[in-house]
PDB file of C-alpha atoms in Angstrom:
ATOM      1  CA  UNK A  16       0.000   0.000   0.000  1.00 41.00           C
ATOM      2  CA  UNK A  17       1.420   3.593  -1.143  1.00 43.00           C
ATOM      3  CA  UNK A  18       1.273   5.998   1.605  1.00 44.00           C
ATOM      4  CA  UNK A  19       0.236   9.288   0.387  1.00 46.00           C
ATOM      5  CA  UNK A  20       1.577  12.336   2.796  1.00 42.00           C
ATOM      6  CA  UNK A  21       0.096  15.713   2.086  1.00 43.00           C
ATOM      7  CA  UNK A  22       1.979  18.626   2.943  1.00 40.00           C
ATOM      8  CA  UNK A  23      -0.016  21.934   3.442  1.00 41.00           C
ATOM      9  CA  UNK A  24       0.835  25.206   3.193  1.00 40.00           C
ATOM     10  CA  UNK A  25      -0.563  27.353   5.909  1.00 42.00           C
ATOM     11  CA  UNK A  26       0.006  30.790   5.982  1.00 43.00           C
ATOM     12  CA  UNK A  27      -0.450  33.143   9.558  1.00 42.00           C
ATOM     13  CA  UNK A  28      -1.420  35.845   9.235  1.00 44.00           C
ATOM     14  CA  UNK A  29      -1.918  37.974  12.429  1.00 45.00           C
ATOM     15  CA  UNK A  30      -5.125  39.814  12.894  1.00 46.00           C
ATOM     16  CA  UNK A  31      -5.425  43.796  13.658  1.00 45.00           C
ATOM     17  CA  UNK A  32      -7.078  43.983  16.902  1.00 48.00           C
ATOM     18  CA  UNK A  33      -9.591  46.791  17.056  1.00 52.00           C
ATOM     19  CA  UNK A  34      -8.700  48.820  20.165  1.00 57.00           C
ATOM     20  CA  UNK A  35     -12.214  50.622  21.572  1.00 70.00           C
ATOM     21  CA  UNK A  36     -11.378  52.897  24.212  1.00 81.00           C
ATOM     22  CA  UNK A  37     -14.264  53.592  27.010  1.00 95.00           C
ATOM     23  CA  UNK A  38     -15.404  57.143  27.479  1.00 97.00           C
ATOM     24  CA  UNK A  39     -13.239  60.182  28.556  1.00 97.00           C
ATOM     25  CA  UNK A  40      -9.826  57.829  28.271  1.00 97.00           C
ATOM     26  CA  UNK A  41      -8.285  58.798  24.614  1.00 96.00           C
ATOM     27  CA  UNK A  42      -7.556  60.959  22.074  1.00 97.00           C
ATOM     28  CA  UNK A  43      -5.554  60.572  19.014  1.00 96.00           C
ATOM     29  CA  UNK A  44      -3.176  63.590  17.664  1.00 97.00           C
ATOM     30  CA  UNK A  45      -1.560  63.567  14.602  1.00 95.00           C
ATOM     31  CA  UNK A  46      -0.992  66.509  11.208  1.00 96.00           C
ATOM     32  CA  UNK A  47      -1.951  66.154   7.614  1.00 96.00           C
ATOM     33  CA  UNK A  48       1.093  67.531   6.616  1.00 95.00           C
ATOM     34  CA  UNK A  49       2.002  69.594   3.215  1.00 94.00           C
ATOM     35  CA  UNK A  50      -0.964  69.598   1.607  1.00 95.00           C
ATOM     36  CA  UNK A  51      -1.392  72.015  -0.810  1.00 95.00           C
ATOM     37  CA  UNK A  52      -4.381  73.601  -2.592  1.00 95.00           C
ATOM     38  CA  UNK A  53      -4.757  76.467  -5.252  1.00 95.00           C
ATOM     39  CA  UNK A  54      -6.690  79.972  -4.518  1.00 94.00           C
ATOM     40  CA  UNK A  55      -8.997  81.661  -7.235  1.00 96.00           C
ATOM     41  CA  UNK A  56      -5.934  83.428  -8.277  1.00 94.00           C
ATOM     42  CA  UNK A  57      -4.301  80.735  -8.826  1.00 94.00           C
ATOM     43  CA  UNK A  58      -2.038  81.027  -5.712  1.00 92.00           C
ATOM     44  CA  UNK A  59      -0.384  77.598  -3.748  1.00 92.00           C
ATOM     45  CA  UNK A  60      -1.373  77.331  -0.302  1.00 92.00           C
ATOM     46  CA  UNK A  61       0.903  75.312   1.208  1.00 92.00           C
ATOM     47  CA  UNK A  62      -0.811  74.085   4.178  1.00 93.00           C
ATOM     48  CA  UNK A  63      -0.541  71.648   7.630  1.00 94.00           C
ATOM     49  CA  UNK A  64      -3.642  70.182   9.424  1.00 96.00           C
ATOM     50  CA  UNK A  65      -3.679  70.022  12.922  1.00 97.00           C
ATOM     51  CA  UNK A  66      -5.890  66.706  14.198  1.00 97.00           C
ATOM     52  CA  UNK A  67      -6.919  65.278  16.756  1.00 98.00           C
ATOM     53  CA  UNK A  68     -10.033  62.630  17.079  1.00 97.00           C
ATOM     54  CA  UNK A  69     -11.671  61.483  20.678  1.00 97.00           C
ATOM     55  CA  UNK A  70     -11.480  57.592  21.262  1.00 96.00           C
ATOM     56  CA  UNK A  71     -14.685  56.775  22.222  1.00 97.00           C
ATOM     57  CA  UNK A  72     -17.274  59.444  20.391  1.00 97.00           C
ATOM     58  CA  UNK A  73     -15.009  59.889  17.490  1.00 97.00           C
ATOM     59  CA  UNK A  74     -15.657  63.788  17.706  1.00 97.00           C
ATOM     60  CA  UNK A  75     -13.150  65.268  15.721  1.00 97.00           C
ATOM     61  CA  UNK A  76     -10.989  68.762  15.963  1.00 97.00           C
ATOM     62  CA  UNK A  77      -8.857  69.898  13.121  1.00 96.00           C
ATOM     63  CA  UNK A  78      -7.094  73.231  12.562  1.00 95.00           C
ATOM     64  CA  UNK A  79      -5.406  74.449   9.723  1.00 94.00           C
ATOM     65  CA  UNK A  80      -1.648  75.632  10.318  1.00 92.00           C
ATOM     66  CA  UNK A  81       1.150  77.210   8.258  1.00 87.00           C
ATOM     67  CA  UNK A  82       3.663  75.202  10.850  1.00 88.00           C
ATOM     68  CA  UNK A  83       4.006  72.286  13.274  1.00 91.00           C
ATOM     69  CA  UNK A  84       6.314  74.022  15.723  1.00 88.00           C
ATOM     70  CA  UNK A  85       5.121  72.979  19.098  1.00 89.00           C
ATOM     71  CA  UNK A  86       3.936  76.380  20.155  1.00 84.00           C
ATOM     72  CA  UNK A  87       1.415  75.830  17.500  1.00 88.00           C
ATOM     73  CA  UNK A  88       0.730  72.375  18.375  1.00 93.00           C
ATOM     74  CA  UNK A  89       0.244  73.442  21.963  1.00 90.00           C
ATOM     75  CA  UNK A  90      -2.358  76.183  20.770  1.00 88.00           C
ATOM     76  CA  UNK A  91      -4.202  73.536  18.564  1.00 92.00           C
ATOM     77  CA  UNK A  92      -4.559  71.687  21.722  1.00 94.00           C
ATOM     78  CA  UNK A  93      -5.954  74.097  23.900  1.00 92.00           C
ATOM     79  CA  UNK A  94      -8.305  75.100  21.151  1.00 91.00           C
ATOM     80  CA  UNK A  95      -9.240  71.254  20.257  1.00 95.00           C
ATOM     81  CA  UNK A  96      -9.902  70.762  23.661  1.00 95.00           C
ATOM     82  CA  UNK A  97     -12.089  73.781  24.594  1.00 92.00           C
ATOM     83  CA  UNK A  98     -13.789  72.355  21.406  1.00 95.00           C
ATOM     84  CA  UNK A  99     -14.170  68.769  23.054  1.00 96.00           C
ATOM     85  CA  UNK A 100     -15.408  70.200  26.272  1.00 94.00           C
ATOM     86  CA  UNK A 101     -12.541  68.907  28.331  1.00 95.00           C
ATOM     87  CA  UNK A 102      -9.309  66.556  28.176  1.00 96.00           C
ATOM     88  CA  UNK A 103      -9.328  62.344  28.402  1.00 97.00           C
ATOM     89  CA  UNK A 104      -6.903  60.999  30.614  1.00 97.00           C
ATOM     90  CA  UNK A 105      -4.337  60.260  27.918  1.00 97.00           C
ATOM     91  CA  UNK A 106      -3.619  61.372  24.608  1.00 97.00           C
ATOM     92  CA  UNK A 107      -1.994  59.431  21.949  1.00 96.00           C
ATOM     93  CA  UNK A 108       0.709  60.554  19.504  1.00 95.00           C
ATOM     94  CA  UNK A 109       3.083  59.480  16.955  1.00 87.00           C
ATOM     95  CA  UNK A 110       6.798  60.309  17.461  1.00 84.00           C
ATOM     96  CA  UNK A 111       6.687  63.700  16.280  1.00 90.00           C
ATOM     97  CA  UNK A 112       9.805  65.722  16.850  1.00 89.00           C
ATOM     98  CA  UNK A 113       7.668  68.535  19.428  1.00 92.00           C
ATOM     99  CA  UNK A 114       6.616  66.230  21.802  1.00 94.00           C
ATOM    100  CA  UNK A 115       9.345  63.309  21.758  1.00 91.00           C
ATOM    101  CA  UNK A 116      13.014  63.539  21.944  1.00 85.00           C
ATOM    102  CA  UNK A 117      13.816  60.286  21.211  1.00 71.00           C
ATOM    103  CA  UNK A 118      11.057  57.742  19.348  1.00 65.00           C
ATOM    104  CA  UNK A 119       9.253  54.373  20.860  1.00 59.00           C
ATOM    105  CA  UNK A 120      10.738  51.549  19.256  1.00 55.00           C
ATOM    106  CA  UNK A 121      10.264  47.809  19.732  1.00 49.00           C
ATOM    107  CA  UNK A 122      13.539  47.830  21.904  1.00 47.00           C
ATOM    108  CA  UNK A 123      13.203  51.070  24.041  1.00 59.00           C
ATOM    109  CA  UNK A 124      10.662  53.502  25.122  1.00 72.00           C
ATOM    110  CA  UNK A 125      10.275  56.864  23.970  1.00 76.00           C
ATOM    111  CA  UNK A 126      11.949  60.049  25.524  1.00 87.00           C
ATOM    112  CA  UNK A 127       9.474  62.769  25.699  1.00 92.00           C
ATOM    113  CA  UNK A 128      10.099  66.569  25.221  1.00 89.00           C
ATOM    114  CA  UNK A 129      10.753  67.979  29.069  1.00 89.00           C
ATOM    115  CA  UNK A 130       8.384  71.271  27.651  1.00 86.00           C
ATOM    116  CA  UNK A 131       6.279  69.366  26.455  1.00 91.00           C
ATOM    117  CA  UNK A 132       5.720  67.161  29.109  1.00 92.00           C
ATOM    118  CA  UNK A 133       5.292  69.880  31.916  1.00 86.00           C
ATOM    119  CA  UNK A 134       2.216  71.296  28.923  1.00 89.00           C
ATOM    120  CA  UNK A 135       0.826  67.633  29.651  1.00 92.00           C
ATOM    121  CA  UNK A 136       1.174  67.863  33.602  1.00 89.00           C
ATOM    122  CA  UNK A 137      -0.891  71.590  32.993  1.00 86.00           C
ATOM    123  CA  UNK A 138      -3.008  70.232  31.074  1.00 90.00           C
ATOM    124  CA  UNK A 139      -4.117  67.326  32.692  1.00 92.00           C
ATOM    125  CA  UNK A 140      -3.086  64.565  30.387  1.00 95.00           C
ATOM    126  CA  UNK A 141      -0.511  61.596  30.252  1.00 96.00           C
ATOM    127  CA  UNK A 142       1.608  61.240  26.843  1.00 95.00           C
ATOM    128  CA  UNK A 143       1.176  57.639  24.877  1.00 94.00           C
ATOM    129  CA  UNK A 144       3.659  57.421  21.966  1.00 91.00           C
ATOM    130  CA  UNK A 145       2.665  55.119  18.878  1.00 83.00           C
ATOM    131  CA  UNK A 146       5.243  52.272  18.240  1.00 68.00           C
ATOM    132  CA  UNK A 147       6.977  53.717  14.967  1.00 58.00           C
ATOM    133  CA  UNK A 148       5.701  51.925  11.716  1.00 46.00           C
ATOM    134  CA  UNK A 149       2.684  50.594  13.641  1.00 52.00           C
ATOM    135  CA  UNK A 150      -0.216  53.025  11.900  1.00 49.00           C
ATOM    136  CA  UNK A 151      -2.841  50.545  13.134  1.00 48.00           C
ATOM    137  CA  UNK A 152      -2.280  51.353  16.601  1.00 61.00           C
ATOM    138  CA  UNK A 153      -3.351  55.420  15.891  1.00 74.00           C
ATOM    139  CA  UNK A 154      -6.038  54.227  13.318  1.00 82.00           C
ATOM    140  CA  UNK A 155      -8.548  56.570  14.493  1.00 90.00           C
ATOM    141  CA  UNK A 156      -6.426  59.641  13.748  1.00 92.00           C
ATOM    142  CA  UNK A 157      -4.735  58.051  10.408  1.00 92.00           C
ATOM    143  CA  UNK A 158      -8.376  57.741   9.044  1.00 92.00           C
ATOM    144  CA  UNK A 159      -9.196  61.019   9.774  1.00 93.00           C
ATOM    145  CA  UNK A 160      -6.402  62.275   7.918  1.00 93.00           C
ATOM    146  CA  UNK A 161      -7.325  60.114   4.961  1.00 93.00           C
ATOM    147  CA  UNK A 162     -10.736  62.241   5.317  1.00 94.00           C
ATOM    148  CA  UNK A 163      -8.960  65.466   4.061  1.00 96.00           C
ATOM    149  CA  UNK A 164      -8.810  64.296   0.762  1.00 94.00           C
ATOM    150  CA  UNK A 165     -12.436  65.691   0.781  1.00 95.00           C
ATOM    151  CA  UNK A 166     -10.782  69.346   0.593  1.00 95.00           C
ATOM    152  CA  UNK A 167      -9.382  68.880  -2.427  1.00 94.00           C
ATOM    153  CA  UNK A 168     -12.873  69.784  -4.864  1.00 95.00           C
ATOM    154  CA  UNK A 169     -12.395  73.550  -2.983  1.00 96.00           C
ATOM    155  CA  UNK A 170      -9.653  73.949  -4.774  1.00 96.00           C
ATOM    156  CA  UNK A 171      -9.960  77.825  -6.466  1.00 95.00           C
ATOM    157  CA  UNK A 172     -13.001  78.485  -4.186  1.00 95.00           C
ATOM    158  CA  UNK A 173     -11.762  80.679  -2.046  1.00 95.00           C
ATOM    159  CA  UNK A 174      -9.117  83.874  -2.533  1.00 94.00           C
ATOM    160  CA  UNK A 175      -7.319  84.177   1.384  1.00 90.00           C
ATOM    161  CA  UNK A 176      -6.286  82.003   3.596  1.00 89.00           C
ATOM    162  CA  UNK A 177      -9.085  83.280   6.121  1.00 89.00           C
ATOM    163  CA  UNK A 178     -11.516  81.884   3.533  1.00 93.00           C
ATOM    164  CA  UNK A 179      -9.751  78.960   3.396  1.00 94.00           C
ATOM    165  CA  UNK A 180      -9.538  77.946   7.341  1.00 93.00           C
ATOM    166  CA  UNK A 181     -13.776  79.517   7.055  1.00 94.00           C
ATOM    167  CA  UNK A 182     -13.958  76.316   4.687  1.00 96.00           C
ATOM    168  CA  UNK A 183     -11.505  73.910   6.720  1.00 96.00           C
ATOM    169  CA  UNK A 184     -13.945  74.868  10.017  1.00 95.00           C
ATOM    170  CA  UNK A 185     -16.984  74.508   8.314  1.00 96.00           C
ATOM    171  CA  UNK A 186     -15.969  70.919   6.897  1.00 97.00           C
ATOM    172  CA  UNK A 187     -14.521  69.931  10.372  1.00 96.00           C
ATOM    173  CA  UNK A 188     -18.542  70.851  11.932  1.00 94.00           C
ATOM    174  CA  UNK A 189     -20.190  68.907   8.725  1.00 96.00           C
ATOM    175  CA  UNK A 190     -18.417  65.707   9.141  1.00 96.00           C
ATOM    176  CA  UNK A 191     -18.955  65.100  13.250  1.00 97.00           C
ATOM    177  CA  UNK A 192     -22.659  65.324  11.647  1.00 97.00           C
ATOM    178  CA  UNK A 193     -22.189  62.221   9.461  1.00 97.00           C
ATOM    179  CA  UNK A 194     -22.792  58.025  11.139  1.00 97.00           C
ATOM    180  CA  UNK A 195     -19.273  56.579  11.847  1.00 96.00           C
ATOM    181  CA  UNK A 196     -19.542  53.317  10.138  1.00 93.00           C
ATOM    182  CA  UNK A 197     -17.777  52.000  13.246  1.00 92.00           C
ATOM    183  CA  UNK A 198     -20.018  52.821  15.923  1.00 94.00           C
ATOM    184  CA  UNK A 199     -23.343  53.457  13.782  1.00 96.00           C
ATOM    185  CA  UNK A 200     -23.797  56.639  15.214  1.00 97.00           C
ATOM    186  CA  UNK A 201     -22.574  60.149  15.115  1.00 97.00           C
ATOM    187  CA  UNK A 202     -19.936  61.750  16.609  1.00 97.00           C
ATOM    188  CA  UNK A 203     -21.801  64.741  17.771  1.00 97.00           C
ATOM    189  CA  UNK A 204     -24.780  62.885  19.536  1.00 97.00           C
ATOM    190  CA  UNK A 205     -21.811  60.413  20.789  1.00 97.00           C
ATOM    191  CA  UNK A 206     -20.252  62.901  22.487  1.00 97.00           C
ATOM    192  CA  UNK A 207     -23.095  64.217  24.602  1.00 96.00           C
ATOM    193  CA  UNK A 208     -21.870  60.910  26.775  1.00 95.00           C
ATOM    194  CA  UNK A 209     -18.030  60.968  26.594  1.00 97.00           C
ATOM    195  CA  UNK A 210     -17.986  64.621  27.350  1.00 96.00           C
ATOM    196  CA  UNK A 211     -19.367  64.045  30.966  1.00 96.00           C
ATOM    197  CA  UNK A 212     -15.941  61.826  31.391  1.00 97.00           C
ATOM    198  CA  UNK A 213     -13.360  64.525  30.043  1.00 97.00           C
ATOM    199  CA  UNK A 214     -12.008  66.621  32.626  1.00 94.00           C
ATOM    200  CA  UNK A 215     -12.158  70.228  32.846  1.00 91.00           C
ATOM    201  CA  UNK A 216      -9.324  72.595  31.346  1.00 84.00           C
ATOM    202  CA  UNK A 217      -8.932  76.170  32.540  1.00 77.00           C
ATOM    203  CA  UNK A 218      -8.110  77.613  28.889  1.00 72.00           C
ATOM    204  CA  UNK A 219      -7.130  80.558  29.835  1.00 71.00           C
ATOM    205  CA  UNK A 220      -4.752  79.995  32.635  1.00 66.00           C
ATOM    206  CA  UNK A 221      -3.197  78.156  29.687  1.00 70.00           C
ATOM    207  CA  UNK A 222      -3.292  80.372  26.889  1.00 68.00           C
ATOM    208  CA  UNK A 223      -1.858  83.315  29.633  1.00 67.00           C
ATOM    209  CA  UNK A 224       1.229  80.924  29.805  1.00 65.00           C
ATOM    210  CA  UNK A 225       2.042  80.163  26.438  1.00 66.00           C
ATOM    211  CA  UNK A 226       2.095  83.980  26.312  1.00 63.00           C
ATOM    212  CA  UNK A 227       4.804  84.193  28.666  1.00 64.00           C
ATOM    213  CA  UNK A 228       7.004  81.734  27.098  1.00 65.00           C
ATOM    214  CA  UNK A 229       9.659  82.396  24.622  1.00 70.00           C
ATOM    215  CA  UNK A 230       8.575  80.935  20.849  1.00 79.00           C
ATOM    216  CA  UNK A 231      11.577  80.422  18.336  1.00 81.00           C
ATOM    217  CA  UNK A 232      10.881  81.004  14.665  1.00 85.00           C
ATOM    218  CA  UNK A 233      13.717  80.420  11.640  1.00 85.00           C
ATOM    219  CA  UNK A 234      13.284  82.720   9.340  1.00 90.00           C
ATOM    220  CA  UNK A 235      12.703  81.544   5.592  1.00 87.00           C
ATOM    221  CA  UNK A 236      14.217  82.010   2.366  1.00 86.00           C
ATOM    222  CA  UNK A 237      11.753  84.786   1.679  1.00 87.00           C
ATOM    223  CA  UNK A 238      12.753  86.332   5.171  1.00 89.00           C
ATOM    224  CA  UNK A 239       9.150  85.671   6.740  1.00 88.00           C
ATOM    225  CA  UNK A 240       8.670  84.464   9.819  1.00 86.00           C
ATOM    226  CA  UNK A 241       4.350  83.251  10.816  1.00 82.00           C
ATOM    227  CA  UNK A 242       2.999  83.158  13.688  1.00 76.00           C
ATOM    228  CA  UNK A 243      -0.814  82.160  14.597  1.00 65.00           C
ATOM    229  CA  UNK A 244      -0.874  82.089  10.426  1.00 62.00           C
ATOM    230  CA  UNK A 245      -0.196  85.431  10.284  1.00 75.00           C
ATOM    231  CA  UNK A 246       3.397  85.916   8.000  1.00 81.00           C
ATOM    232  CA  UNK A 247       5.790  88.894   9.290  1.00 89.00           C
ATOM    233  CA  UNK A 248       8.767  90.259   7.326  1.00 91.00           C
ATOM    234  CA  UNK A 249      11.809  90.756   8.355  1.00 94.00           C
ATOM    235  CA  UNK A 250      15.287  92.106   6.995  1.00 94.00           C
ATOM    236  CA  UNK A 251      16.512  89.564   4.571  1.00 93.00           C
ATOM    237  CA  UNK A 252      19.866  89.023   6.955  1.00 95.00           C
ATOM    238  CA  UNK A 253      18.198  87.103   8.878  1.00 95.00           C
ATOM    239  CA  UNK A 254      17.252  84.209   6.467  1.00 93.00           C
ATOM    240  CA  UNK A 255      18.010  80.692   7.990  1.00 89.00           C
ATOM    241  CA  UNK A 256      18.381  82.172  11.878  1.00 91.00           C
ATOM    242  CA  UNK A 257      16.437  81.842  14.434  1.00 89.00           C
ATOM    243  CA  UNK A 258      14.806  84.501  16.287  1.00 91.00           C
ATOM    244  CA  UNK A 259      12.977  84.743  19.257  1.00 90.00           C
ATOM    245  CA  UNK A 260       9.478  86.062  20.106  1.00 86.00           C
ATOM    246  CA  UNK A 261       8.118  87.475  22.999  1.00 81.00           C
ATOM    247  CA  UNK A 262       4.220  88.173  22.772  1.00 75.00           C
ATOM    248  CA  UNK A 263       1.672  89.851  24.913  1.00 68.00           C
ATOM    249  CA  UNK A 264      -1.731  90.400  23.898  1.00 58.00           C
ATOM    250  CA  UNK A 265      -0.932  93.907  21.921  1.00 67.00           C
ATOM    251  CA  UNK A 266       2.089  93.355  20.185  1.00 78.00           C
ATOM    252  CA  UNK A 267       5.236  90.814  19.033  1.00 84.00           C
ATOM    253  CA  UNK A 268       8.360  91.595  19.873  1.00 87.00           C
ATOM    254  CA  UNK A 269      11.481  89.661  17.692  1.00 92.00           C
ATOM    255  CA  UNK A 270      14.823  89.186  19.002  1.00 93.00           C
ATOM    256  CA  UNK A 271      17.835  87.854  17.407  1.00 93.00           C
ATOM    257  CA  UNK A 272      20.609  87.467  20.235  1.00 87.00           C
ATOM    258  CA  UNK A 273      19.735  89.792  22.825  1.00 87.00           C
ATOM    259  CA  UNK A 274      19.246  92.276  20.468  1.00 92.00           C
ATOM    260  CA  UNK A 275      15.398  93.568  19.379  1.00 92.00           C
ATOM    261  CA  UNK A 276      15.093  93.496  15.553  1.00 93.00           C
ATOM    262  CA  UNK A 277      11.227  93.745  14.997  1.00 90.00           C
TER     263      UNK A 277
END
């Protein structure tokens, strides 16, 4: 009698695990970065989106930027938060140079930003750093970003840039309108539970505080320097330093050394 053996081939794959988070625990943070779209005019907006997405309701905060220096990041915070209603206890982010020194990898943890920790410790929140080349694990963000690819058919209808962030807000309201295919429901009327979880922020106490701390700017080839997506000129000497600015609720003052130049 032949014995027949039969060899099979089985291949593993591992399954992505779904990770739900229960009210008031997580948000997501992350940019859509360099995206660029046209005015009437004709004129290139070079662009960053600020985002950040709440675990459990999937209510969803996004800003448009002309940087991702961590004084902005820290001011798209505040405002995304005063926009949620409150902070979850943690907040997840992928190793972006503002907020870690050193990334998460499979063999060490991540080193985060001293300034940008003692923001967290103000704010109320502890830091989670995405394992680098694991998307899955920030999915909720990462298909938010995917979602700005609806921006694109606004291309030359608008002329400024303050018709163009009137457009980016006004998307940002429309889509926490619309049934997350996840959860079957929206993220507006889903956050009338999480928000009871978040914990209070006092916004101002924390916008008076970013005021008071120094902001470095390099100034560009075209010797501008932005700030709060507003673009300042400055003498063309300057291109490639960095400067310093010191801001109070009337004015900006620019320093390059110790010296005042703006």
């Amino acid at each position: 009698m032949q014995l027949l053996i039969c060899v099979f081939e089985m291949k593993v794959h591992k399954a992505t695990i779904r990770f739900e988070t229960t009210p008031g625990l997580q948000a997501q943070v992350d940019w859509k970065e360099n995206m660029k779209l046209v005015s009437k005019s004709g004129e290139i907006f070079n662009i960053q989106i600020f985002l950040m997405v709440l675990g459990y309701s999937r209510l969803k905060y996004f800003e448009l930027t002309l940087d991702k220096t961590q004084d902005t990041l820290e001011r798209c915070m505040i405002n995304g938060l005063d926009y949620f209603g409150g902070t979850p206890k943690e907040i997840l982010f992928d190793n972006m140079r503002t907020v870690v020194d050193h990334s998460r990898s499979n063999y060490q943890k991540a080193v985060i930003n001293s300034k940008f920790y003692e923001f967290s410790k103000d704010v109320g929140f502890q830091i989670i750093t995405a394992r680098a080349y694991r998307p899955q694990t920030k999915g909720k963000v990462e298909s938010l970003a995917k979602l700005m690819g609806r921006l694109k058919p606004y291309n030359r209808e608008f002329n400024t840039l303050k018709e163009l962030e009137i457009i980016v807000n006004n998307f940002r309201d429309s889509i926490n309108l619309e049934v997350v295919q996840t959860t079957g429901e929206r993220p507006y009327d889903r956050h009338k539970k999480e928000k009871e979880y978040l914990h209070p922020i006092n916004k101002q106490a924390l916008i008076n505080n970013l005021f008071t701390l120094p902001i470095e700017r390099i100034v560009t080839k075209d010797s501008m320097f932005t700030y709060l997506n507003n673009k300042y000129s400055l003498d063309p000497k300057y291109i490639g330093k960095t400067v310093i600015l010191k801001v109070n609720r009337t004015k900006i003052d620019v320093f390059f050394g110790n010296q005042k130049i703006f």
